[in-house]
Amino acid sequence: MQRVRERRPQEFDRVLSSMCTEPHPRAHEAAVDFLATNPGDPETYQTVAELEEEAVATLGEITGLDDPYGYIASGGTEANIQAVHAARNRADAAGDAIGNNDHNIVAPTSVHFSVTKATEMLGVDLRTVPVDDDYRADLDAVQAAVDDDTALVIGVAGSTEYGRVDPISAMTDIARDAGALMHVDASWGGFVLPFTDYEWSFADASIDSMAIDPHKFGQAPVPAGGLLARERATVDALAVETPYLESTSQATLTGTRSGAGVAGAVAAMDELWAAGYRQQYREQQANAEWLASELAARGIDVVEPTLPLVSASLSPATFDALREADWRIARTADGDLRVVCMPHVTRASLKAFLADLDRVRS
Ligand code: 0PR
């Protein structure tokens, strides 16, 4: 049997729903080269371990952090889980002294569902607060939700459904006043936000940790997420001893993990940081604005794309007809169409999409 050889992976030309993209060719090559390496065993696979340190250093540069701690995770899910995990462990350690281990975390309803996974696994209470009319965390609601038992506040910098950036600085102030840590989920937005005026980074606010995924806008192959921390204590709070490895401790959630993601991330960032990513941001932001104006010109309600992501209302029948025409499109929880302008999305494919939209609506 040749079950794989007979098949080709899906083309990207009709994929408008994905937050992953085709890896940069150099990243692809690097991933193949390092496929059999395991950064989970850094004393055996020393080259990939060095590359991981370099990846974290470059992610620090991108996010405004001089001496970053952290590692290349399997994705935004793992980075978010570990941010909650570290905050819980740090709060536990502080709480032990006063006999209180009853923690909560506060995040807007727009937060990615990986945070639900984290709080379920870690036994902490998730307090979600509403977003405002522009889909950003409502600050009064954040303020009202935090208390002495809040271990972590999470803000999203580039939200999954509408590409919104929460008011990170103000949320960080609220977290600080409550004695909580602050985490920013820039899993999707992290490689475009450096080219915008948003306040989102370690340089903009005294945030403690961040998720930023090379395998999304970073053009690295899956699996390559990033967990970054300002203080060593955050990563130390995750570390377990590794008695039979030559290294002494491990802070990752996974054990054996792919060196392909690590090497691919470094290769992509070497090629693209900063000029290539800037160019990609400009093109995709222009594509998103163009698509939004074309949809609006057809009388369709559109949410303004503040990052390269367009949401618009389409009837279920139109949506289904476009799926039938092989467009890979997704919906928000409210049923809006969601088009993510990732690097593989070209103006030509958006034109073809609009032509099909006009056909199915007529
Ligand atoms: N944080 C944010 C803001 C995200 O948008 C996502 C993923 C995550 C965290 C979790 O990241 P990982 O999936 O890397 O663990 N958001 C999309 C989603 O889950 C990702 C996606 C990727 C969707 C590829 C579709 C797709 O084809 O919906």
XYZ file of C-alpha atoms and ligand atoms in Angstrom:
390
model
C 0.000 0.000 0.000
C 1.093 3.544 -0.712
C -1.530 5.439 1.203
C 0.557 8.570 1.568
C 2.507 8.570 -1.682
C -0.663 8.612 -3.719
C -1.838 11.777 -2.044
C -0.671 15.371 -2.024
C -1.292 17.772 0.842
C -3.988 20.339 0.226
C -3.045 23.440 -1.781
C -3.210 26.752 0.042
C -4.795 28.845 -2.728
C -8.365 28.538 -1.394
C -7.489 28.507 2.297
C -8.819 31.711 3.873
C -9.543 30.289 7.334
C -6.138 29.240 8.573
C -3.761 30.960 10.941
C -0.955 28.746 9.701
C 0.663 29.207 6.318
C 3.186 27.738 3.939
C 6.592 27.765 5.600
C 9.287 29.925 4.050
C 11.404 27.670 1.729
C 14.492 28.097 3.966
C 12.391 27.151 6.993
C 11.116 24.080 5.156
C 14.685 22.980 4.391
C 15.808 23.566 7.960
C 12.865 21.593 9.308
C 13.723 18.603 7.106
C 17.378 18.789 8.186
C 16.498 18.761 11.885
C 13.547 16.385 11.721
C 15.208 13.685 13.800
C 16.540 15.935 16.534
C 14.963 16.325 19.965
C 15.495 19.600 21.807
C 13.865 17.903 24.805
C 17.245 16.230 25.354
C 19.596 19.196 24.988
C 22.791 17.419 26.086
C 22.359 14.766 23.388
C 21.081 17.107 20.650
C 23.311 20.067 21.375
C 23.075 21.837 18.022
C 19.320 22.106 18.097
C 19.513 23.152 21.760
C 21.764 26.050 20.714
C 19.346 26.939 17.950
C 16.530 27.026 20.480
C 18.427 29.547 22.611
C 18.950 31.650 19.503
C 15.267 31.378 18.606
C 14.279 32.642 22.053
C 16.792 35.505 21.790
C 15.344 36.588 18.426
C 11.789 36.326 19.735
C 12.965 38.589 22.563
C 14.186 41.110 20.001
C 10.847 41.012 18.202
C 8.892 41.510 21.428
C 11.105 44.114 23.099
C 12.766 41.927 25.730
C 16.560 42.064 26.166
C 17.155 38.923 28.235
C 14.256 36.625 27.464
C 13.609 33.309 29.175
C 11.419 30.737 27.505
C 11.376 28.028 24.891
C 9.940 26.935 21.537
C 6.632 25.271 22.331
C 4.354 23.142 20.183
C 2.132 26.172 19.586
C 0.047 28.880 21.182
C -1.950 26.321 23.126
C 1.106 25.028 24.964
C 2.469 28.545 25.521
C -0.833 29.673 27.038
C -1.142 26.542 29.168
C 2.377 27.017 30.506
C 1.792 30.710 31.227
C -1.205 29.783 33.366
C 0.749 26.884 34.874
C 3.678 29.130 35.848
C 1.380 31.782 37.316
C -0.483 29.170 39.341
C 2.746 27.638 40.647
C 4.161 31.044 41.535
C 0.944 32.021 43.297
C 0.917 28.641 45.064
C 4.437 29.215 46.325
C 3.487 32.661 47.616
C 0.141 31.373 48.931
C 1.735 28.504 50.872
C 3.147 31.057 53.242
C -0.318 32.415 54.014
C -2.237 29.163 53.517
C -4.188 30.201 50.436
C -4.114 28.228 47.184
C -7.457 29.199 45.713
C -6.505 31.004 42.502
C -8.356 32.588 39.611
C -7.300 34.042 36.303
C -9.028 36.890 34.481
C -9.318 37.115 30.673
C -11.717 38.616 28.108
C -14.318 36.396 26.410
C -12.258 36.833 23.236
C -9.427 34.765 24.709
C -8.488 31.626 22.773
C -10.025 28.329 23.960
C -6.563 27.035 24.875
C -6.958 29.072 28.067
C -10.068 27.044 28.934
C -7.967 23.908 28.501
C -5.311 25.399 30.782
C -7.657 26.318 33.596
C -9.448 22.979 33.412
C -6.215 21.040 33.668
C -4.674 23.230 36.304
C -7.671 23.544 38.579
C -7.844 27.327 38.575
C -10.973 29.352 38.139
C -11.334 31.188 34.780
C -13.168 34.488 35.109
C -14.033 35.776 31.642
C -15.015 39.398 31.277
C -16.917 41.040 28.415
C -15.368 42.919 25.507
C -16.383 46.429 24.476
C -18.085 47.487 21.224
C -14.773 47.118 19.414
C -14.189 43.556 20.680
C -11.453 44.612 23.141
C -11.357 43.660 26.827
C -13.564 46.002 28.845
C -11.287 47.601 31.441
C -14.006 48.258 34.027
C -14.958 44.609 33.820
C -11.330 43.522 34.219
C -11.001 45.799 37.248
C -14.195 44.416 38.760
C -13.138 40.791 38.196
C -9.695 40.829 39.826
C -9.207 40.223 43.531
C -6.518 39.047 45.955
C -6.778 35.512 44.556
C -6.086 36.536 40.956
C -2.861 34.853 39.852
C -2.854 36.028 36.230
C -4.533 38.488 33.891
C -4.449 37.615 30.175
C -4.707 40.115 27.342
C -4.909 39.183 23.667
C -2.756 40.986 21.111
C -4.358 39.907 17.855
C -7.555 38.060 18.735
C -8.589 34.913 16.885
C -11.987 36.147 15.683
C -11.553 39.868 15.006
C -7.787 40.510 15.177
C -8.195 42.958 18.045
C -5.503 44.104 20.501
C -6.605 44.470 24.119
C -5.534 47.566 26.110
C -2.412 45.792 27.348
C -0.815 48.630 29.355
C -3.964 49.405 31.327
C -4.625 45.695 31.926
C -1.050 45.303 33.181
C -1.609 48.134 35.676
C -4.748 46.419 36.948
C -2.887 43.091 37.254
C -0.017 44.742 39.151
C -2.363 46.476 41.591
C -4.027 43.130 42.286
C -0.638 41.458 42.845
C -1.181 39.284 39.759
C 1.060 38.441 36.815
C 0.245 39.616 33.265
C 0.341 37.390 30.176
C -0.124 38.567 26.577
C -1.334 36.149 23.923
C 0.348 37.380 20.747
C 0.326 33.876 19.231
C -1.124 35.164 15.973
C -0.314 38.895 16.130
C 3.283 38.785 17.344
C 4.948 38.889 13.935
C 2.856 41.794 12.588
C 2.455 43.992 15.678
C 6.082 45.269 15.628
C 5.110 47.234 12.515
C 2.048 48.892 14.051
C 1.534 51.598 16.684
C -0.107 49.231 19.166
C 1.183 48.916 22.718
C 1.533 45.195 23.148
C 5.161 44.247 23.853
C 7.514 43.751 26.810
C 8.878 47.221 25.990
C 5.427 48.826 26.099
C 4.249 47.423 29.452
C 5.656 45.471 32.381
C 4.061 42.234 31.240
C 5.458 38.973 32.607
C 4.969 36.446 29.817
C 3.909 36.164 26.210
C 2.850 33.599 23.620
C 4.140 34.307 20.090
C 4.001 31.621 17.428
C 6.574 31.314 14.656
C 4.231 28.771 12.993
C 1.587 31.435 12.350
C 2.714 34.776 10.860
C 6.357 33.804 11.476
C 6.258 31.468 8.434
C 7.879 28.585 10.317
C 6.607 25.036 9.926
C 4.300 23.509 12.520
C 5.107 22.873 15.372
C 6.721 26.127 16.442
C 5.136 28.209 19.171
C 6.941 30.496 21.580
C 6.688 31.049 25.314
C 8.622 34.067 26.563
C 9.099 35.302 30.113
C 10.679 38.398 31.599
C 11.917 36.619 34.721
C 13.763 33.367 35.193
C 11.357 32.607 38.052
C 8.509 32.065 35.568
C 10.339 29.325 33.687
C 11.775 27.920 36.928
C 8.230 27.597 38.247
C 7.610 25.094 35.408
C 10.775 23.060 35.763
C 10.765 19.454 36.889
C 13.894 17.424 37.589
C 15.037 15.034 34.850
C 17.023 12.413 36.749
C 18.145 10.196 33.834
C 19.013 12.931 31.345
C 22.323 14.749 31.340
C 20.398 18.013 31.616
C 18.972 18.551 35.089
C 15.496 19.978 34.551
C 12.797 20.543 31.939
C 10.229 23.350 31.752
C 8.339 22.221 28.642
C 4.949 20.541 28.716
C 6.004 17.954 26.134
C 9.011 15.677 26.593
C 10.366 14.585 23.234
C 9.608 17.321 20.755
C 10.458 18.149 17.185
C 13.681 19.921 16.336
C 11.997 20.721 12.993
C 9.964 23.491 14.610
C 12.998 24.983 16.343
C 15.271 24.935 13.277
C 12.444 26.064 11.005
C 11.666 28.997 13.297
C 15.296 30.160 13.356
C 15.610 29.837 9.571
C 12.379 31.770 8.973
C 13.355 34.556 11.358
C 16.855 34.766 9.823
C 15.261 35.303 6.421
C 12.407 37.582 7.375
C 13.106 39.580 10.563
C 12.638 42.471 10.193
C 12.289 43.606 6.554
C 10.512 40.493 5.261
C 7.946 40.495 8.051
C 7.357 44.236 7.580
C 6.714 43.707 3.885
C 4.394 40.790 4.616
C 2.453 42.872 7.142
C 2.034 45.738 4.673
C 0.839 43.473 1.885
C -1.590 41.516 4.028
C -2.935 44.601 5.789
C -3.536 46.147 2.364
C -5.249 42.944 1.204
C -7.473 42.923 4.292
C -8.455 46.566 3.793
C -9.103 45.963 0.107
C -11.294 42.925 0.819
C -13.178 44.853 3.531
C -13.925 47.721 1.146
C -15.008 45.338 -1.644
C -17.383 43.572 0.755
C -18.747 46.881 2.069
C -19.308 48.053 -1.518
C -21.573 45.020 -1.939
C -23.699 46.162 1.003
C -22.214 43.603 3.414
C -21.570 44.591 7.058
C -17.825 44.427 7.717
C -15.801 44.713 10.915
C -12.900 47.072 10.195
C -9.696 45.049 9.853
C -7.263 46.640 12.310
C -4.893 43.696 11.671
C -4.911 41.423 8.589
C -8.194 39.672 9.425
C -11.602 40.513 7.962
C -14.932 39.592 9.546
C -18.215 40.223 7.771
C -21.818 39.059 7.938
C -22.847 36.544 5.316
C -26.064 34.566 5.257
C -25.647 30.890 6.156
C -26.755 29.974 2.613
C -24.052 32.140 1.019
C -21.455 30.813 3.436
C -22.385 27.210 2.643
C -22.351 27.870 -1.114
C -18.807 29.240 -0.841
C -17.732 26.179 1.137
C -19.319 24.086 -1.634
C -17.155 26.005 -4.117
C -14.143 24.699 -2.160
C -13.327 27.903 -0.298
C -11.887 27.113 3.105
C -13.563 29.797 5.177
C -14.456 29.934 8.847
C -17.057 31.575 11.063
C -16.879 33.496 14.318
C -18.989 32.365 17.279
C -21.579 34.949 16.154
C -21.714 33.429 12.683
C -19.696 36.093 10.856
C -17.409 35.122 7.989
C -13.749 35.267 9.012
C -10.986 35.662 6.420
C -7.421 35.559 7.741
C -4.993 37.267 5.356
C -2.010 35.015 5.939
C 1.072 35.210 3.686
C -0.299 32.609 1.251
C -3.438 34.708 0.600
C -2.915 36.712 -2.597
C -4.907 39.543 -4.155
C -5.635 37.170 -7.045
C -7.171 34.567 -4.731
C -9.268 37.255 -3.019
C -10.499 38.413 -6.435
C -11.467 34.847 -7.308
C -13.229 34.590 -3.955
C -15.236 37.762 -4.626
C -16.157 36.520 -8.099
C -17.564 33.345 -6.523
C -19.307 35.403 -3.858
C -21.008 37.508 -6.561
C -22.000 34.355 -8.429
C -23.547 32.613 -5.412
C -25.384 35.755 -4.287
C -26.911 36.487 -7.713
N -3.934 32.117 20.752
C -4.547 32.683 19.698
C -4.846 34.161 19.719
C -4.899 31.896 18.594
O -5.539 32.451 17.560
C -4.598 30.516 18.617
C -4.957 29.626 17.465
C -3.937 29.981 19.746
C -3.619 30.821 20.792
C -3.572 28.532 19.823
O -2.524 28.277 18.973
P -2.178 26.793 18.448
O -3.344 26.374 17.590
O -0.905 27.001 17.709
O -1.992 25.927 19.624
N -5.984 30.090 16.646
C -6.515 29.320 15.542
C -7.640 28.430 16.055
O -7.457 27.628 16.960
C -5.456 28.537 14.861
C -5.764 27.939 13.541
C -4.717 27.379 12.826
C -7.027 27.859 12.990
C -4.935 26.751 11.638
C -7.242 27.227 11.776
C -6.183 26.674 11.118
O -6.399 26.042 9.944
O -8.763 28.585 15.576
